[in-house]
Short mmCIF file of C-alpha atoms in Angstrom, two decimals:
data_model
loop_
_atom_site.label_atom_id
_atom_site.label_comp_id
_atom_site.label_asym_id
_atom_site.label_seq_id
_atom_site.Cartn_x
_atom_site.Cartn_y
_atom_site.Cartn_z
CA MET K 785 14.21 -36.23 -4.82
CA SER K 786 13.13 -37.62 -1.53
CA VAL K 787 12.98 -34.33 0.32
CA ASN K 788 9.42 -33.34 1.01
CA TRP K 789 9.54 -29.72 -0.05
CA PHE K 790 5.96 -29.13 0.95
CA ARG K 791 7.04 -29.64 4.51
CA PHE K 792 8.75 -26.27 4.32
CA SER K 793 5.68 -24.69 2.82
CA SER K 794 4.04 -24.68 6.23
CA PRO K 795 4.89 -21.65 8.34
CA VAL K 796 5.48 -23.93 11.34
CA SER K 797 8.55 -25.61 10.00
CA PHE K 798 9.70 -22.55 8.11
CA TYR K 799 9.77 -20.09 10.99
CA PRO K 800 12.94 -21.35 12.73
CA LEU K 801 14.63 -22.03 9.40
CA ALA K 802 13.95 -18.46 8.28
CA GLY K 803 15.46 -17.15 11.49
CA ALA K 804 18.68 -19.11 11.04
CA TRP K 805 19.06 -18.23 7.37
CA SER K 806 18.29 -14.59 8.00
CA TYR K 807 21.09 -14.51 10.57
CA TRP K 808 23.74 -16.17 8.40
CA PHE K 809 22.87 -14.24 5.27
CA ALA K 810 23.08 -11.00 7.24
CA ILE K 811 26.64 -11.87 8.24
CA LEU K 812 27.49 -12.85 4.68
CA ALA K 813 25.96 -9.61 3.37
CA ALA K 814 27.97 -7.53 5.84
CA LEU K 815 31.23 -9.26 4.86
CA LEU K 816 30.58 -8.93 1.13
CA ALA K 817 29.44 -5.32 1.41
CA GLY K 818 32.50 -4.47 3.50
CA ALA K 819 34.84 -6.00 0.94
CA GLY K 820 32.90 -4.48 -1.94
CA LEU K 821 33.00 -1.00 -0.43
CA VAL K 822 36.73 -1.15 0.23
CA VAL K 823 37.42 -2.28 -3.32
CA GLY K 824 34.93 0.14 -4.83
CA LEU K 825 35.82 3.26 -2.88
CA VAL K 826 39.53 2.77 -2.25
CA ILE K 827 41.21 0.13 -4.38
CA ALA K 828 39.51 0.61 -7.76
CA PRO K 829 41.43 3.25 -9.74
CA THR K 830 39.90 6.59 -10.62
CA ASP K 831 38.22 6.54 -14.01
CA ALA K 832 39.98 8.55 -16.71
CA THR K 833 36.88 10.30 -18.06
CA GLN K 834 34.41 10.31 -15.17
CA GLY K 835 36.78 10.80 -12.27
CA ASP K 836 35.64 9.41 -8.95
CA ALA K 837 31.95 9.99 -9.72
CA TYR K 838 31.86 6.63 -11.46
CA ARG K 839 32.17 4.91 -8.08
CA ILE K 840 28.40 5.36 -7.70
CA ILE K 841 27.83 2.45 -10.10
CA PHE K 842 28.91 0.04 -7.37
CA ILE K 843 25.59 0.64 -5.66
CA HIS K 844 23.58 1.85 -8.63
CA VAL K 845 23.96 -1.19 -10.85
CA PRO K 846 23.40 -3.85 -8.15
CA ALA K 847 20.33 -1.97 -6.86
CA ALA K 848 18.89 -1.71 -10.37
CA TRP K 849 19.48 -5.41 -11.00
CA MET K 850 17.93 -6.36 -7.69
CA ALA K 851 14.88 -4.17 -8.31
CA MET K 852 14.21 -6.01 -11.54
CA PHE K 853 15.05 -9.42 -10.17
CA ILE K 854 13.03 -9.14 -6.95
CA TYR K 855 9.94 -8.39 -9.04
CA LEU K 856 10.43 -11.64 -10.94
CA VAL K 857 10.95 -13.60 -7.71
CA MET K 858 7.87 -11.96 -6.25
CA ALA K 859 5.87 -12.94 -9.31
CA GLY K 860 7.22 -16.49 -9.00
CA TRP K 861 6.07 -16.77 -5.39
CA SER K 862 2.74 -15.23 -6.43
CA ALA K 863 2.29 -17.89 -9.09
CA LEU K 864 3.01 -20.60 -6.50
CA ALA K 865 0.59 -18.97 -4.09
CA LEU K 866 -2.19 -19.00 -6.69
CA GLY K 867 -1.36 -22.44 -8.06
CA PHE K 868 -0.91 -24.38 -4.86
CA ASN K 869 -2.80 -22.07 -2.53
CA THR K 870 0.12 -22.08 -0.10
CA ARG K 871 0.06 -19.42 2.58
CA LEU K 872 3.82 -19.21 2.88
CA SER K 873 4.37 -18.40 -0.82
CA ALA K 874 2.01 -15.45 -0.51
CA MET K 875 3.82 -14.31 2.62
CA MET K 876 7.13 -14.46 0.75
CA ALA K 877 5.67 -12.32 -2.03
CA GLN K 878 4.34 -9.91 0.57
CA ALA K 879 7.75 -9.71 2.26
CA LEU K 880 9.62 -9.12 -1.01
CA ALA K 881 7.63 -6.10 -2.20
CA PRO K 882 8.98 -3.44 0.20
CA THR K 883 12.60 -4.47 -0.37
CA GLY K 884 12.03 -4.45 -4.13
CA ALA K 885 10.60 -0.95 -3.92
CA LEU K 886 13.56 0.09 -1.80
CA MET K 887 16.03 -1.24 -4.37
CA ALA K 888 14.22 0.61 -7.16
CA ALA K 889 14.31 3.80 -5.10
CA ILE K 890 18.04 3.39 -4.41
CA ALA K 891 18.68 2.76 -8.11
CA LEU K 892 16.80 5.95 -9.03
CA TRP K 893 18.42 8.07 -6.35
CA THR K 894 21.97 6.94 -7.08
CA GLY K 895 21.26 7.20 -10.80
CA ALA K 896 20.36 10.84 -10.31
CA PHE K 897 23.57 11.53 -8.42
CA TRP K 898 25.56 9.75 -11.06
CA GLY K 899 23.74 11.53 -13.86
CA ARG K 900 24.40 15.02 -12.54
CA PRO K 901 28.23 14.95 -12.89
CA THR K 902 28.26 12.76 -16.02
CA TRP K 903 25.28 14.12 -18.01
CA GLY K 904 24.87 17.46 -16.29
CA THR K 905 21.36 16.70 -15.08
CA TYR K 906 19.85 14.89 -12.10
CA TRP K 907 17.06 13.40 -14.11
CA ALA K 908 17.25 12.41 -17.75
CA TRP K 909 14.49 10.45 -19.46
CA ASP K 910 16.92 7.66 -20.04
CA ALA K 911 15.25 4.36 -20.92
CA ARG K 912 16.54 2.49 -17.89
CA MET K 913 15.79 5.28 -15.44
CA THR K 914 12.29 5.63 -16.82
CA SER K 915 11.49 1.94 -16.69
CA THR K 916 12.92 1.69 -13.18
CA LEU K 917 10.59 4.51 -12.17
CA ILE K 918 7.62 2.63 -13.61
CA LEU K 919 8.85 -0.51 -11.83
CA LEU K 920 8.82 1.45 -8.58
CA PHE K 921 5.19 2.42 -9.28
CA LEU K 922 4.35 -1.25 -9.84
CA TYR K 923 5.87 -2.16 -6.46
CA LEU K 924 3.99 0.67 -4.76
CA GLY K 925 0.80 -0.56 -6.41
CA VAL K 926 1.23 -4.05 -4.99
CA ILE K 927 2.00 -2.65 -1.52
CA ALA K 928 -0.96 -0.26 -1.67
CA LEU K 929 -3.34 -2.99 -2.81
CA ARG K 930 -2.18 -5.19 0.04
CA SER K 931 -2.88 -2.53 2.63
CA ALA K 932 -6.24 -1.64 1.08
CA ILE K 933 -7.73 -5.12 1.46
CA GLU K 934 -8.88 -6.08 4.91
CA ASP K 935 -8.84 -9.87 4.68
CA PRO K 936 -5.22 -11.10 4.39
CA ARG K 937 -6.10 -14.23 2.42
CA ARG K 938 -8.00 -12.19 -0.15
CA ALA K 939 -5.16 -9.66 -0.24
CA ASP K 940 -2.75 -12.53 -0.89
CA ARG K 941 -4.58 -13.64 -3.98
CA ALA K 942 -5.40 -10.17 -5.30
CA CYS K 943 -1.75 -9.12 -4.95
CA ALA K 944 -0.65 -12.34 -6.61
CA VAL K 945 -2.82 -11.62 -9.66
CA LEU K 946 -1.52 -8.04 -9.77
CA ALA K 947 2.10 -9.18 -9.49
CA LEU K 948 1.63 -11.65 -12.34
CA VAL K 949 -0.07 -9.07 -14.56
CA GLY K 950 2.79 -6.73 -13.74
CA ALA K 951 5.38 -9.39 -14.55
CA VAL K 952 3.85 -9.89 -18.01
CA ASN K 953 3.96 -6.13 -18.44
CA VAL K 954 7.50 -5.47 -17.23
CA PRO K 955 9.20 -6.62 -20.47
CA ILE K 956 6.60 -4.76 -22.54
CA ILE K 957 7.12 -1.58 -20.52
CA TYR K 958 10.87 -1.98 -20.79
CA PHE K 959 10.70 -2.46 -24.55
CA SER K 960 8.27 0.39 -25.12
CA VAL K 961 10.31 2.83 -23.05
CA GLN K 962 13.46 1.81 -24.91
CA TRP K 963 11.68 2.34 -28.21
CA TRP K 964 10.33 5.72 -27.16
CA ASN K 965 13.76 6.73 -25.93
CA THR K 966 15.63 5.88 -29.12
CA LEU K 967 13.06 7.74 -31.21
CA HIS K 968 13.03 10.90 -29.17
CA GLN K 969 16.50 11.44 -27.96
CA GLY K 970 19.73 12.44 -29.47
CA SER K 971 22.61 10.09 -28.90
CA SER K 972 24.20 12.47 -26.40
CA ILE K 973 22.72 10.93 -23.28
CA SER K 974 22.87 7.25 -22.67
CA MET K 975 23.46 5.06 -19.68
CA THR K 976 25.38 2.70 -21.89
CA ALA K 977 28.10 5.32 -22.10
CA ALA K 978 29.37 3.83 -18.87
CA PRO K 979 33.08 4.04 -18.34
CA LYS K 980 35.06 1.29 -19.93
CA MET K 981 34.83 -1.66 -17.64
CA ALA K 982 38.10 -2.33 -15.96
CA MET K 983 38.52 -5.75 -14.45
CA THR K 984 38.44 -4.52 -10.85
CA MET K 985 35.30 -2.54 -11.54
CA PHE K 986 33.44 -5.42 -13.01
CA ALA K 987 34.53 -7.74 -10.21
CA ASP K 988 33.44 -5.23 -7.63
CA ILE K 989 30.02 -4.82 -9.20
CA LEU K 990 29.65 -8.58 -8.86
CA ILE K 991 30.73 -8.49 -5.21
CA MET K 992 28.28 -5.71 -4.43
CA THR K 993 25.53 -7.57 -6.28
CA ALA K 994 26.23 -10.65 -4.18
CA ALA K 995 26.04 -8.46 -1.07
CA ALA K 996 22.71 -7.04 -2.24
CA TRP K 997 21.47 -10.58 -2.80
CA CYS K 998 22.43 -11.72 0.68
CA TYR K 999 21.00 -8.58 2.21
CA THR K 1000 17.71 -9.10 0.40
CA ILE K 1001 17.47 -12.74 1.48
CA SER K 1002 18.25 -11.84 5.06
CA VAL K 1003 15.87 -8.92 5.43
CA VAL K 1004 13.06 -10.63 3.54
CA LEU K 1005 13.28 -13.73 5.71
CA ALA K 1006 13.20 -11.58 8.83
CA ARG K 1007 10.13 -9.82 7.47
CA VAL K 1008 8.52 -13.15 6.69
CA GLN K 1009 9.01 -14.13 10.31
CA ALA K 1010 7.20 -10.98 11.43
CA ILE K 1011 4.41 -11.61 8.94
CA ILE K 1012 4.04 -15.20 10.12
CA VAL K 1013 3.68 -14.11 13.74
CA GLU K 1014 1.27 -11.32 12.83
CA ARG K 1015 -0.94 -13.49 10.71
CA GLU K 1016 -0.88 -16.83 12.45
CA ARG K 1017 -1.76 -15.30 15.79
CA GLY K 1018 -3.95 -17.74 17.60
CA ALA K 1019 -2.38 -20.78 15.97
CA SER K 1020 -1.29 -23.06 18.78
CA TRP K 1021 2.24 -23.71 17.51
CA LEU K 1022 3.08 -20.05 17.81
CA GLU K 1023 2.79 -20.15 21.58
CA SER K 1024 5.92 -22.26 21.75
CA LEU K 1025 7.87 -19.36 20.22
CA ILE K 1026 7.39 -17.35 23.37
CA ASP K 1027 9.57 -19.78 25.25
CA LEU K 1028 12.30 -19.37 22.65
CA ARG K 1029 12.41 -15.64 23.27
CA PRO K 1030 11.92 -14.88 26.91
CA LYS K 1031 10.94 -11.38 27.90
CA GLY K 1032 13.69 -8.77 27.91
CA THR K 1033 16.06 -10.50 25.53
CA HIS K 1034 16.28 -9.69 21.90
CA MET P 510 41.88 10.76 4.38
CA ALA P 511 40.75 14.21 3.31
CA GLN P 512 41.68 13.27 -0.20
CA PHE P 513 39.56 10.13 0.06
CA LEU P 514 36.59 12.11 1.33
CA ALA P 515 36.98 14.67 -1.45
CA MET P 516 36.46 11.93 -4.08
CA GLY P 517 38.35 13.93 -6.66
CA GLY P 518 35.90 16.81 -6.40
CA TYR P 519 32.84 14.61 -6.67
CA ALA P 520 32.28 14.32 -2.91
CA TRP P 521 28.72 15.69 -2.98
CA TYR P 522 27.54 13.17 -5.58
CA VAL P 523 29.39 10.12 -4.31
CA TRP P 524 28.53 10.63 -0.66
CA MET P 525 24.94 11.63 -1.31
CA ALA P 526 24.49 8.41 -3.27
CA TYR P 527 26.29 6.16 -0.78
CA GLY P 528 24.92 7.99 2.25
CA ALA P 529 21.31 7.85 1.18
CA ALA P 530 21.58 4.19 0.23
CA ALA P 531 23.16 3.37 3.59
CA LEU P 532 20.52 5.38 5.40
CA VAL P 533 17.48 3.70 3.79
CA ILE P 534 19.03 0.26 4.24
CA ALA P 535 19.65 1.02 7.92
CA ILE P 536 16.06 2.23 8.26
CA GLU P 537 14.74 -0.93 6.64
CA ILE P 538 16.78 -3.17 8.95
CA VAL P 539 15.61 -1.31 12.05
CA ALA P 540 12.01 -1.30 10.84
CA VAL P 541 11.96 -5.02 10.10
CA ARG P 542 13.52 -5.90 13.45
CA ALA P 543 11.05 -3.64 15.24
CA ARG P 544 8.16 -5.23 13.37
CA ARG P 545 9.25 -8.73 14.34
CA HIS P 546 9.77 -7.66 17.92
CA ARG P 547 6.37 -5.98 18.08
CA ALA P 548 4.65 -9.02 16.63
CA LEU P 549 6.25 -11.31 19.20
CA ASP P 550 5.41 -8.89 22.00
CA GLN P 551 1.78 -8.83 21.02
CA LEU P 552 1.77 -12.58 20.81
CA ARG P 553 3.20 -12.78 24.29
CA MET P 554 0.67 -10.34 25.67
CA SER P 555 -2.27 -12.15 24.20
CA ALA P 556 -0.89 -15.44 25.51
CA GLU P 557 -0.56 -14.04 29.01
CA ALA P 558 -4.05 -12.57 28.86
CA SER P 559 -5.57 -15.94 28.09
CA PRO P 560 -3.37 -18.89 29.00
CA PRO P 561 -3.78 -21.65 26.45
CA PRO P 562 -4.88 -25.13 27.53
CA PRO P 563 -1.94 -27.31 28.65
CA SER P 564 -2.18 -29.47 25.56
CA MET P 565 -1.16 -26.45 23.47
CA LEU P 566 1.91 -25.59 25.49
CA ARG P 567 3.68 -28.69 24.37
CA PRO P 568 6.09 -27.75 21.59
CA ARG P 569 4.70 -29.56 18.64
CA SER P 570 6.70 -31.42 16.11
CA ALA P 571 6.31 -30.21 12.56
CA ARG P 572 2.66 -30.28 11.55
CA MET X 698 -30.82 -27.44 -20.91
CA GLU X 699 -27.18 -27.38 -21.86
CA SER X 700 -25.02 -24.74 -20.27
CA PRO X 701 -24.45 -21.59 -22.31
CA SER X 702 -21.23 -21.25 -24.31
CA ALA X 703 -18.66 -18.52 -23.89
CA VAL X 704 -19.99 -16.74 -26.96
CA ASP X 705 -23.51 -16.70 -25.53
CA ALA X 706 -22.05 -15.33 -22.30
CA ILE X 707 -20.23 -12.53 -24.09
CA GLY X 708 -23.36 -11.58 -26.01
CA TRP X 709 -25.57 -11.65 -22.95
CA ALA X 710 -23.24 -9.57 -20.78
CA LEU X 711 -22.60 -7.14 -23.63
CA ARG X 712 -26.31 -6.55 -24.24
CA ARG X 713 -27.08 -6.26 -20.57
CA ASP X 714 -24.30 -3.76 -19.82
CA LEU X 715 -25.15 -1.68 -22.88
CA ARG X 716 -28.76 -1.58 -21.75
CA VAL X 717 -27.71 -0.48 -18.27
CA ALA X 718 -25.35 2.15 -19.71
CA MET X 719 -28.05 3.52 -22.00
CA ARG X 720 -30.28 4.02 -19.01
CA SER X 721 -27.83 6.61 -17.67
CA LYS X 722 -26.90 8.58 -20.75
CA GLY X 723 -26.12 11.57 -18.58
CA GLU X 724 -23.22 9.76 -16.96
CA LEU X 725 -21.84 8.72 -20.33
CA SER X 726 -21.94 12.22 -21.73
CA VAL X 727 -20.27 13.60 -18.62
CA GLU X 728 -17.39 11.16 -19.14
CA LEU X 729 -16.98 12.31 -22.72
CA LEU X 730 -17.25 15.92 -21.59
CA PHE X 731 -14.43 15.26 -19.13
CA TYR X 732 -12.24 14.27 -22.05
CA VAL X 733 -13.17 17.41 -23.97
CA ILE X 734 -12.49 19.68 -21.02
CA VAL X 735 -9.12 18.18 -20.12
CA VAL X 736 -7.98 18.53 -23.72
CA THR X 737 -9.23 22.12 -23.79
CA LEU X 738 -7.36 23.08 -20.63
CA PHE X 739 -3.88 22.34 -21.95
CA PRO X 740 -3.62 25.25 -24.39
CA LEU X 741 -4.69 27.55 -21.55
CA ALA X 742 -1.84 26.18 -19.45
CA THR X 743 0.78 26.61 -22.18
CA SER X 744 0.30 28.87 -25.17
CA PRO X 745 -2.05 29.17 -28.12
CA SER X 746 0.84 29.16 -30.61
CA ARG X 747 0.34 26.61 -33.36
CA ASP X 748 3.83 25.17 -33.01
CA THR X 749 3.50 24.46 -29.32
CA LEU X 750 0.04 23.00 -29.71
CA ALA X 751 0.99 20.77 -32.61
CA THR X 752 3.87 19.37 -30.55
CA LEU X 753 1.72 18.88 -27.48
CA GLY X 754 -1.39 17.67 -29.28
CA PRO X 755 -0.78 13.92 -29.69
CA GLY X 756 0.44 13.56 -26.11
CA VAL X 757 -2.42 15.57 -24.64
CA LEU X 758 -5.12 13.83 -26.66
CA TRP X 759 -3.71 10.45 -25.62
CA THR X 760 -3.06 11.24 -21.96
CA ALA X 761 -6.57 12.62 -21.62
CA ALA X 762 -7.90 9.39 -23.16
CA LEU X 763 -6.06 7.45 -20.45
CA LEU X 764 -7.61 9.60 -17.74
CA ALA X 765 -11.07 9.32 -19.27
CA ALA X 766 -10.73 5.53 -19.36
CA LEU X 767 -9.54 5.52 -15.76
CA LEU X 768 -12.43 7.67 -14.65
CA SER X 769 -15.00 5.32 -16.15
CA LEU X 770 -13.45 2.09 -14.86
CA SER X 771 -15.21 2.22 -11.52
CA ARG X 772 -18.50 1.86 -13.41
CA LEU X 773 -17.37 -1.49 -14.82
CA PHE X 774 -17.88 -3.72 -11.77
CA ALA X 775 -18.38 -1.54 -8.71
CA SER X 776 -22.15 -1.00 -8.82
CA ASP X 777 -22.80 -4.62 -9.79
CA PHE X 778 -20.57 -5.65 -6.90
CA ARG X 779 -22.36 -3.41 -4.42
CA ASP X 780 -25.89 -4.57 -5.19
CA GLY X 781 -24.94 -8.23 -5.43
CA THR X 782 -25.55 -8.54 -9.17
CA LEU X 783 -21.94 -9.51 -9.76
CA GLU X 784 -22.28 -12.46 -7.42
CA GLN X 785 -25.40 -13.61 -9.28
CA ILE X 786 -23.56 -13.26 -12.58
CA ALA X 787 -20.59 -15.26 -11.29
CA LEU X 788 -22.91 -18.01 -10.03
CA SER X 789 -24.59 -18.43 -13.40
CA PRO X 790 -23.67 -21.54 -15.41
CA ALA X 791 -22.18 -19.40 -18.17
CA PRO X 792 -18.38 -19.16 -18.15
CA LEU X 793 -17.25 -16.15 -16.16
CA VAL X 794 -14.48 -15.37 -18.65
CA GLY X 795 -17.12 -14.84 -21.32
CA LEU X 796 -19.29 -12.72 -19.05
CA VAL X 797 -16.49 -10.37 -18.07
CA SER X 798 -15.37 -10.16 -21.72
CA GLY X 799 -18.87 -8.98 -22.62
CA LYS X 800 -18.79 -6.40 -19.84
CA ILE X 801 -15.40 -5.14 -21.00
CA ALA X 802 -16.62 -4.89 -24.58
CA ALA X 803 -19.62 -2.88 -23.41
CA HIS X 804 -17.31 -0.63 -21.43
CA TRP X 805 -15.21 0.05 -24.50
CA LEU X 806 -18.23 0.73 -26.70
CA THR X 807 -19.49 3.32 -24.22
CA THR X 808 -16.18 5.01 -23.38
CA GLY X 809 -13.26 4.19 -25.70
CA LEU X 810 -15.23 4.37 -28.91
CA PRO X 811 -16.80 7.80 -28.23
CA VAL X 812 -13.40 9.14 -27.21
CA ALA X 813 -11.81 7.82 -30.41
CA ALA X 814 -14.63 9.40 -32.41
CA MET X 815 -14.33 12.72 -30.60
CA ALA X 816 -10.53 12.96 -30.69
CA PRO X 817 -10.09 14.07 -34.34
CA LEU X 818 -12.50 16.92 -33.72
CA LEU X 819 -10.47 18.05 -30.73
CA GLY X 820 -7.28 17.53 -32.72
CA ILE X 821 -8.37 20.39 -34.99
CA GLN X 822 -8.06 22.68 -31.95
CA TYR X 823 -4.44 21.69 -31.86
CA GLY X 824 -3.86 22.48 -35.51
CA LEU X 825 -3.28 18.87 -36.55
CA ASP X 826 -3.99 18.14 -40.20
CA ALA X 827 -5.99 15.37 -41.84
CA PRO X 828 -3.47 12.48 -42.03
CA VAL X 829 -2.45 13.11 -38.43
CA LEU X 830 -6.08 13.17 -37.32
CA ALA X 831 -6.78 9.92 -39.13
CA THR X 832 -3.81 8.28 -37.39
CA LEU X 833 -5.02 9.67 -34.08
CA ALA X 834 -8.42 8.07 -34.54
CA LEU X 835 -6.92 4.78 -35.70
CA SER X 836 -4.42 4.61 -32.84
CA LEU X 837 -7.19 5.33 -30.34
CA LEU X 838 -9.39 2.67 -31.93
CA LEU X 839 -6.57 0.14 -31.43
CA GLY X 840 -5.42 1.46 -28.06
CA THR X 841 -8.58 2.21 -26.07
CA PRO X 842 -9.72 -1.45 -26.03
CA ILE X 843 -6.40 -2.24 -24.32
CA LEU X 844 -7.17 0.46 -21.77
CA SER X 845 -10.55 -1.17 -21.07
CA LEU X 846 -9.05 -4.67 -20.87
CA VAL X 847 -6.10 -3.84 -18.63
CA GLY X 848 -8.17 -1.40 -16.62
CA ALA X 849 -10.76 -4.11 -15.98
CA VAL X 850 -8.10 -6.14 -14.16
CA GLY X 851 -7.43 -3.19 -11.85
CA ALA X 852 -11.13 -2.49 -11.41
CA ALA X 853 -11.81 -6.10 -10.41
CA LEU X 854 -8.82 -6.25 -8.06
CA THR X 855 -9.87 -3.13 -6.16
CA LEU X 856 -13.44 -4.35 -5.57
CA GLY X 857 -14.13 -4.10 -1.86
CA ALA X 858 -10.77 -2.46 -1.20
CA ARG X 859 -10.36 0.82 0.62
CA GLY X 860 -9.47 4.00 -1.26
CA GLY X 861 -10.96 2.85 -4.57
CA GLY X 862 -10.33 5.66 -7.06
CA SER X 863 -6.78 6.71 -6.33
CA LEU X 864 -5.69 3.12 -5.66
CA LEU X 865 -7.07 2.13 -9.04
CA ALA X 866 -5.05 4.93 -10.65
CA LEU X 867 -1.88 3.71 -8.97
CA LEU X 868 -2.45 0.14 -10.16
CA VAL X 869 -3.54 0.88 -13.69
CA LEU X 870 -1.69 3.96 -14.94
CA PRO X 871 1.82 2.40 -14.88
CA LEU X 872 0.45 -0.52 -16.90
CA TYR X 873 -0.93 1.97 -19.42
CA ALA X 874 2.52 3.37 -20.17
CA PRO X 875 3.25 1.19 -23.25
CA VAL X 876 -0.15 1.99 -24.79
CA LEU X 877 0.51 5.68 -24.32
CA ILE X 878 3.98 5.40 -25.83
CA PHE X 879 2.87 3.53 -28.94
CA GLY X 880 -0.39 5.44 -29.34
CA ALA X 881 0.97 8.95 -29.01
CA GLY X 882 4.09 7.80 -30.85
CA ALA X 883 2.05 6.77 -33.89
CA VAL X 884 0.47 10.21 -34.12
CA ASP X 885 3.79 11.90 -33.56
CA ALA X 886 5.44 9.80 -36.28
CA VAL X 887 2.93 10.90 -38.89
CA ARG X 888 3.30 14.50 -37.76
CA ALA X 889 7.05 14.17 -38.34
CA GLY X 890 6.44 12.73 -41.80
CA LEU X 891 7.27 9.14 -40.91
CA SER X 892 5.21 5.99 -41.17
CA ALA X 893 3.02 5.08 -38.22
CA ALA X 894 2.92 1.43 -39.26
CA PRO X 895 5.43 0.11 -36.68
CA HIS X 896 3.62 1.85 -33.81
CA LEU X 897 0.23 0.70 -35.00
CA SER X 898 1.32 -2.91 -35.48
CA LEU X 899 2.76 -2.93 -31.97
CA LEU X 900 -0.53 -1.54 -30.66
CA ALA X 901 -2.39 -4.25 -32.56
CA ALA X 902 -0.08 -6.91 -31.11
CA GLY X 903 -0.68 -5.50 -27.64
CA LEU X 904 -4.41 -5.57 -28.26
CA LEU X 905 -4.29 -9.24 -29.25
CA LEU X 906 -2.26 -10.11 -26.18
CA ALA X 907 -4.65 -8.17 -23.96
CA ILE X 908 -7.70 -9.83 -25.52
CA LEU X 909 -6.17 -13.26 -24.95
CA ALA X 910 -4.88 -12.72 -21.41
CA ALA X 911 -6.85 -9.99 -19.66
CA PRO X 912 -10.29 -11.68 -19.44
CA PHE X 913 -8.73 -14.59 -17.53
CA ALA X 914 -7.01 -12.27 -15.08
CA VAL X 915 -10.26 -10.33 -14.69
CA SER X 916 -12.36 -13.40 -13.99
CA ALA X 917 -9.77 -14.61 -11.46
CA ALA X 918 -9.84 -11.20 -9.79
CA VAL X 919 -13.66 -11.18 -9.72
CA ARG X 920 -13.69 -14.58 -8.05
CA ILE X 921 -11.17 -13.38 -5.46
CA ALA X 922 -13.32 -10.33 -4.73
CA LEU X 923 -16.45 -12.49 -4.31
CA ASP X 924 -14.86 -15.01 -1.96
#
């Protein structure tokens, strides 16, 4: 391929690109979420066994998927940051962590409110809930480490190592929690006892997942822009940004 | 409408789940926008405090 | 003079750290005492009934081992980092991976091993019988080295960071979850009359993985901290 991808690895050329993408993905996310919510809350038929409580899965499942997936993407950027020593990769990893933590938190919260009517309890030590909780701790660890290290370049690399160690551990944690769960629990409670997937339901989960994707891309790119401005302060190219955004406008 | 809001008796669960998710997402959007705005503001202030040499005001091509 | 091999480096760092640890025996015994006290507190918080204690025992003995390992992690690099010794060590011609491996081994010999030796004794307090106690010791022998190895990554990453102790806990404890599950699970399995072999083999597999991977992550983290 003749495209010089490293060109985009410099914050200079990436900043305006991130702004444009953030904008368009935000619109896309809003459209998809709007459609997904209408289908999920209104059009999809009431489930025979779970009633309308099942409608929570339209946010629960996409959030849980995103929480898992964002960690992998973050680890991927971390690996690039360590391997090629590119500033932008580290900034991407830094920008992904809070949104990943947010997705894990949403998955846990909505899981609790789904669990109460279906299992009769807000919190069950279900394998997926438990590993999502540990995943949330891993995110919080990365964020805490970042804020505990003064020098941003050192924080970049320390967080990258932590994210990679975490990524190796995520499957092990997942497996071990699953194992522990099957040994200790009766078969009464299980997330896999989800209502039988009707076609509309499955389609809507996909729509909502696509919306979550677009939302994540949009908000992460916007955060990367903020991080670039915060960290590259003093770099001469940044001064030209001021002209792009005159005082008083947004 | 009332029937829709009642969610077949599961209103508390469904709307707590959807409401909380919507709330934290809204908070994140506002926070990220504020952070970007603040960063640019600070950049502007520091630029006004010490005007850069003319050579730096030229918008530079990539790299 | 040819540069020292990784094995030399391990041996040198191991001997040096053991020597340093032996100089402060008081600190070592306090760490072990911490383990004893935490384990002793649990019956006071619940009930002295044999049934309750036997159910709680494996989990308590293992969780306390995690906390004891966590407590001692700051000793691993922090003082060497503060007085500049770590920088000298990293500058030596010996491979850093070997040096940190030696330090980790010394850490395990002075914390994990005593805990594993002490645990069966404490298990008697919980009314566990001989086969269960033997599994407890074996699972701790396999598991505590993982705690030292994984914990060393966290200890190296938090060098020079603010809020050392609690930050280290946040980084390391979630990563300890699988060790806890398999370790306490092994003891629990024997208590329930099942075989502990699957748990123990998984612990052994985890130990191998940690031995192969952790020293590299630790040496990378040490280099980052020294930059």
